[in-house]
Amino acid sequence: GYVRLFRDLRSAPAWLPEDLYITRFADSTFRAVATSEEDVDVASASLPGGVIRTRGLTLWKQKDLAFRQGEGTKQNQVVYLGWKRQPGKPEPAAPVATWAVRLPQAPPAGWAPPGAGSLLVFSLADSGDDAPDPQQPGVKKKSDAEEEKEEKEREAREERDKKEGKEPLDLSIELADATGATVRLPLSRFRALPIPLKSRFTRLPDESDIYGDPWEPVMQTFELPLQAFAAAKPGFDPATVREIRFVFDRSPEGVVILDDVGFAEAGP
């Protein structure tokens, strides 16, 4: 039926013109692990007993997803994650930025744990923001000349992105099972993270301020088969996943918006 198309537009390429598409999908098999809706504590998970931890992030905050004008919200709590790699500092001096959620050893009553054929599901978007600099105790405040240089570099990067097209952000998804076995796969193996889609409402640039930012974050649903992780590492048991990690090891810097992390069952 059409469920497969709604789930992933790439399943019917002949039906749609070549373009950039962003899709959202959820069905009744979804079991939430972390949705940011339960409270204002960034370290708490939606799944009772779950715990969220991070390392190396330059931005970690929970907030309502806003519209492009900055007024009002979509009444959808999400988490913003930013990272900026420090050049010339190998681990452990500069650990790879990571966001992780630990599942409880004993799942709560009524919550079905994932099976070998389940999907890891989450929503993700590139916020389009610049990542903050890492906080380094004892480092002096930047001079005006240094800030001006960084501003020029940012403007040059934006101009280059306009001409050549922005490179999609990439990261890795790492799973750990009950035995401690881990397997890490790049997100781009499954699908690319869409770049911010900018729009222009008027012919005159000066009038564009009426509409706020030229884009607003739109979440893309990702569904990653657990079987792909099992195939990548013999001995890894996808039916006993204990930790889900988002490892920001592939793009040097960026800010992403994460929401609705959980599991679902693959359709027919």
XYZ file of C-alpha atoms in Angstrom:
268
model
C 0.000 0.000 0.000
C 0.911 3.645 0.342
C 2.383 3.302 3.827
C 5.762 2.439 2.330
C 5.661 5.645 0.279
C 4.674 7.776 3.271
C 7.461 6.156 5.245
C 10.176 6.846 2.680
C 9.597 8.755 -0.557
C 12.699 7.126 -2.016
C 10.673 3.919 -2.398
C 8.879 5.404 -5.419
C 11.359 7.596 -7.323
C 9.427 7.303 -10.592
C 6.341 8.880 -9.019
C 7.972 12.118 -7.893
C 10.006 14.824 -9.649
C 13.670 15.138 -8.740
C 13.815 17.537 -5.814
C 14.686 17.874 -2.129
C 12.097 16.258 0.149
C 11.722 16.204 3.921
C 9.388 13.620 5.425
C 7.834 12.958 8.823
C 6.409 9.567 9.714
C 5.234 7.723 12.818
C 2.948 4.767 13.396
C 1.401 2.941 16.339
C 4.472 0.718 16.842
C 6.662 3.654 17.964
C 7.990 3.360 21.540
C 9.530 6.540 22.866
C 12.918 6.604 24.579
C 13.653 10.364 24.559
C 11.208 13.015 23.304
C 12.105 16.010 25.557
C 8.424 16.368 26.438
C 8.448 14.894 29.960
C 10.092 17.822 31.812
C 12.698 20.586 31.506
C 15.633 18.422 32.642
C 17.930 17.793 29.662
C 19.342 14.680 31.382
C 16.040 12.847 31.827
C 14.581 10.424 29.296
C 10.949 9.781 28.392
C 11.393 6.078 29.101
C 11.251 5.627 32.908
C 14.684 4.623 34.192
C 16.481 5.965 31.133
C 19.375 8.396 31.570
C 20.857 10.901 29.125
C 24.525 11.888 29.252
C 26.831 13.915 27.028
C 30.470 14.800 26.575
C 32.354 17.355 24.523
C 29.313 19.348 23.372
C 29.542 23.129 23.082
C 25.733 23.418 23.091
C 23.151 21.290 24.909
C 19.788 22.856 25.573
C 16.127 21.936 25.472
C 13.579 24.378 24.066
C 10.393 24.735 22.054
C 10.814 24.483 18.301
C 10.163 28.001 17.012
C 8.733 29.438 13.825
C 10.875 31.468 11.432
C 9.620 34.780 12.859
C 10.801 33.844 16.351
C 7.335 34.469 17.770
C 5.306 31.638 19.210
C 6.286 27.979 19.191
C 5.171 24.727 17.641
C 4.542 23.314 21.133
C 7.201 20.721 20.444
C 10.095 20.392 22.878
C 13.371 19.445 21.184
C 17.040 19.347 22.146
C 19.729 21.447 20.431
C 23.177 19.843 20.214
C 26.246 21.753 19.057
C 29.861 20.733 18.649
C 33.062 22.343 17.424
C 36.189 20.293 17.023
C 39.362 21.783 18.433
C 42.088 21.402 15.799
C 45.340 19.878 16.950
C 43.870 18.339 20.106
C 43.580 14.536 19.876
C 41.585 12.467 22.338
C 41.397 12.413 25.299
C 42.385 16.099 25.382
C 39.453 16.834 23.047
C 36.972 13.927 23.260
C 34.558 13.427 20.395
C 31.271 15.184 21.162
C 28.562 12.668 22.048
C 24.916 12.610 23.139
C 23.765 9.264 24.555
C 20.707 7.774 26.200
C 21.019 4.729 28.445
C 18.059 2.349 28.577
C 17.043 0.764 31.889
C 18.092 -2.851 32.458
C 14.497 -3.776 33.260
C 12.041 -2.051 30.894
C 8.855 -0.739 32.509
C 5.642 -2.734 32.286
C 3.937 -2.409 28.933
C 7.062 -1.225 27.098
C 8.128 -3.694 24.409
C 11.925 -3.872 23.982
C 13.283 -3.828 20.420
C 13.812 -7.032 18.502
C 16.312 -7.988 15.827
C 13.925 -6.724 13.144
C 13.094 -3.411 14.823
C 14.005 0.099 13.712
C 15.874 2.803 15.585
C 13.783 5.930 14.987
C 14.508 9.609 15.572
C 13.880 13.051 14.077
C 16.804 15.292 13.195
C 17.384 18.677 11.561
C 20.303 20.972 10.801
C 19.516 24.150 12.757
C 21.616 26.274 10.405
C 23.287 27.930 13.400
C 26.990 28.306 14.076
C 28.284 26.129 16.905
C 29.556 28.011 19.968
C 33.259 27.851 20.726
C 34.336 25.280 23.330
C 34.602 26.737 26.811
C 38.229 26.708 27.887
C 38.987 27.864 31.453
C 41.795 30.375 31.639
C 41.556 31.418 27.991
C 41.467 35.185 27.491
C 38.553 36.864 25.782
C 39.024 37.262 22.047
C 40.238 40.600 20.814
C 38.185 42.755 18.447
C 40.596 41.852 15.636
C 40.107 38.114 16.274
C 36.327 38.462 16.368
C 36.397 40.513 13.153
C 38.528 37.844 11.478
C 36.105 35.105 12.530
C 33.176 37.153 11.240
C 34.862 37.559 7.848
C 35.589 33.831 7.716
C 31.943 33.066 8.539
C 30.727 35.415 5.803
C 33.163 33.865 3.315
C 31.929 30.390 4.266
C 28.310 31.438 3.767
C 29.154 32.944 0.374
C 30.944 29.745 -0.636
C 27.962 27.693 0.478
C 25.695 29.821 -1.729
C 27.879 29.196 -4.782
C 28.874 25.577 -4.230
C 26.038 24.347 -2.056
C 26.306 23.579 1.632
C 27.752 20.193 2.541
C 25.211 18.237 4.621
C 26.231 17.635 8.213
C 27.119 14.046 9.028
C 27.564 12.121 12.254
C 27.653 8.542 13.492
C 25.100 6.426 15.314
C 26.578 3.978 17.817
C 24.684 1.243 19.643
C 25.820 -0.801 22.640
C 24.206 -4.105 23.650
C 23.876 -5.797 27.039
C 27.324 -7.424 26.743
C 29.038 -4.099 26.058
C 29.586 -4.792 22.350
C 29.346 -1.611 20.290
C 28.874 -0.874 16.609
C 29.089 2.537 14.943
C 27.696 3.470 11.523
C 27.615 6.836 9.692
C 24.214 8.478 9.450
C 24.817 9.173 5.750
C 24.832 5.423 5.125
C 21.068 5.515 5.615
C 20.184 8.964 4.290
C 21.660 12.461 4.201
C 20.657 15.042 6.774
C 18.768 17.736 4.794
C 20.375 21.155 4.662
C 18.258 24.159 5.768
C 15.879 25.026 2.932
C 15.933 28.796 2.553
C 13.101 30.722 0.923
C 12.641 34.281 -0.259
C 9.181 35.834 0.002
C 9.772 39.187 -1.669
C 11.768 40.549 -4.564
C 13.283 43.265 -2.377
C 15.786 41.978 0.218
C 14.968 44.838 2.614
C 11.391 43.583 2.935
C 12.457 40.042 3.865
C 12.813 41.054 7.525
C 9.028 41.104 7.749
C 9.034 37.317 7.510
C 11.892 36.657 9.926
C 14.635 34.174 9.120
C 14.899 32.791 5.571
C 14.252 29.309 6.957
C 12.879 27.478 9.944
C 13.928 24.035 11.176
C 11.955 21.146 9.688
C 12.566 17.746 11.261
C 13.385 14.705 9.104
C 12.370 11.253 10.328
C 15.145 8.660 10.270
C 14.472 4.918 10.527
C 17.595 2.772 10.906
C 17.191 -1.026 10.786
C 18.856 -2.641 13.788
C 19.739 -5.517 11.493
C 22.163 -3.200 9.666
C 24.127 -2.783 12.899
C 24.103 -6.528 13.541
C 25.392 -7.193 10.020
C 28.214 -4.683 10.515
C 29.529 -6.471 13.594
C 29.015 -10.186 14.192
C 28.223 -10.844 17.826
C 26.301 -7.629 18.363
C 22.795 -8.431 19.622
C 20.266 -5.805 18.453
C 17.585 -7.341 20.677
C 19.500 -6.244 23.793
C 20.343 -2.621 22.934
C 21.259 -0.785 26.147
C 22.593 2.538 24.864
C 22.023 4.779 21.857
C 24.790 7.266 21.056
C 24.926 10.157 18.608
C 28.635 10.677 17.929
C 29.620 13.920 16.189
C 32.782 12.634 14.565
C 32.232 13.264 10.869
C 31.616 17.007 10.467
C 34.033 19.360 12.250
C 31.282 21.587 13.639
C 27.549 22.144 13.543
C 24.290 22.394 15.456
C 21.513 19.832 15.079
C 18.034 19.527 16.551
C 17.086 16.098 17.899
C 13.654 14.758 18.827
C 11.539 11.617 19.177
C 14.235 9.001 19.758
C 12.776 5.512 20.087
C 12.049 2.215 18.395
C 9.435 1.019 15.916
C 8.685 -2.041 13.851
C 9.412 -2.279 10.137
C 6.366 -2.309 7.892
C 5.568 -4.847 5.197
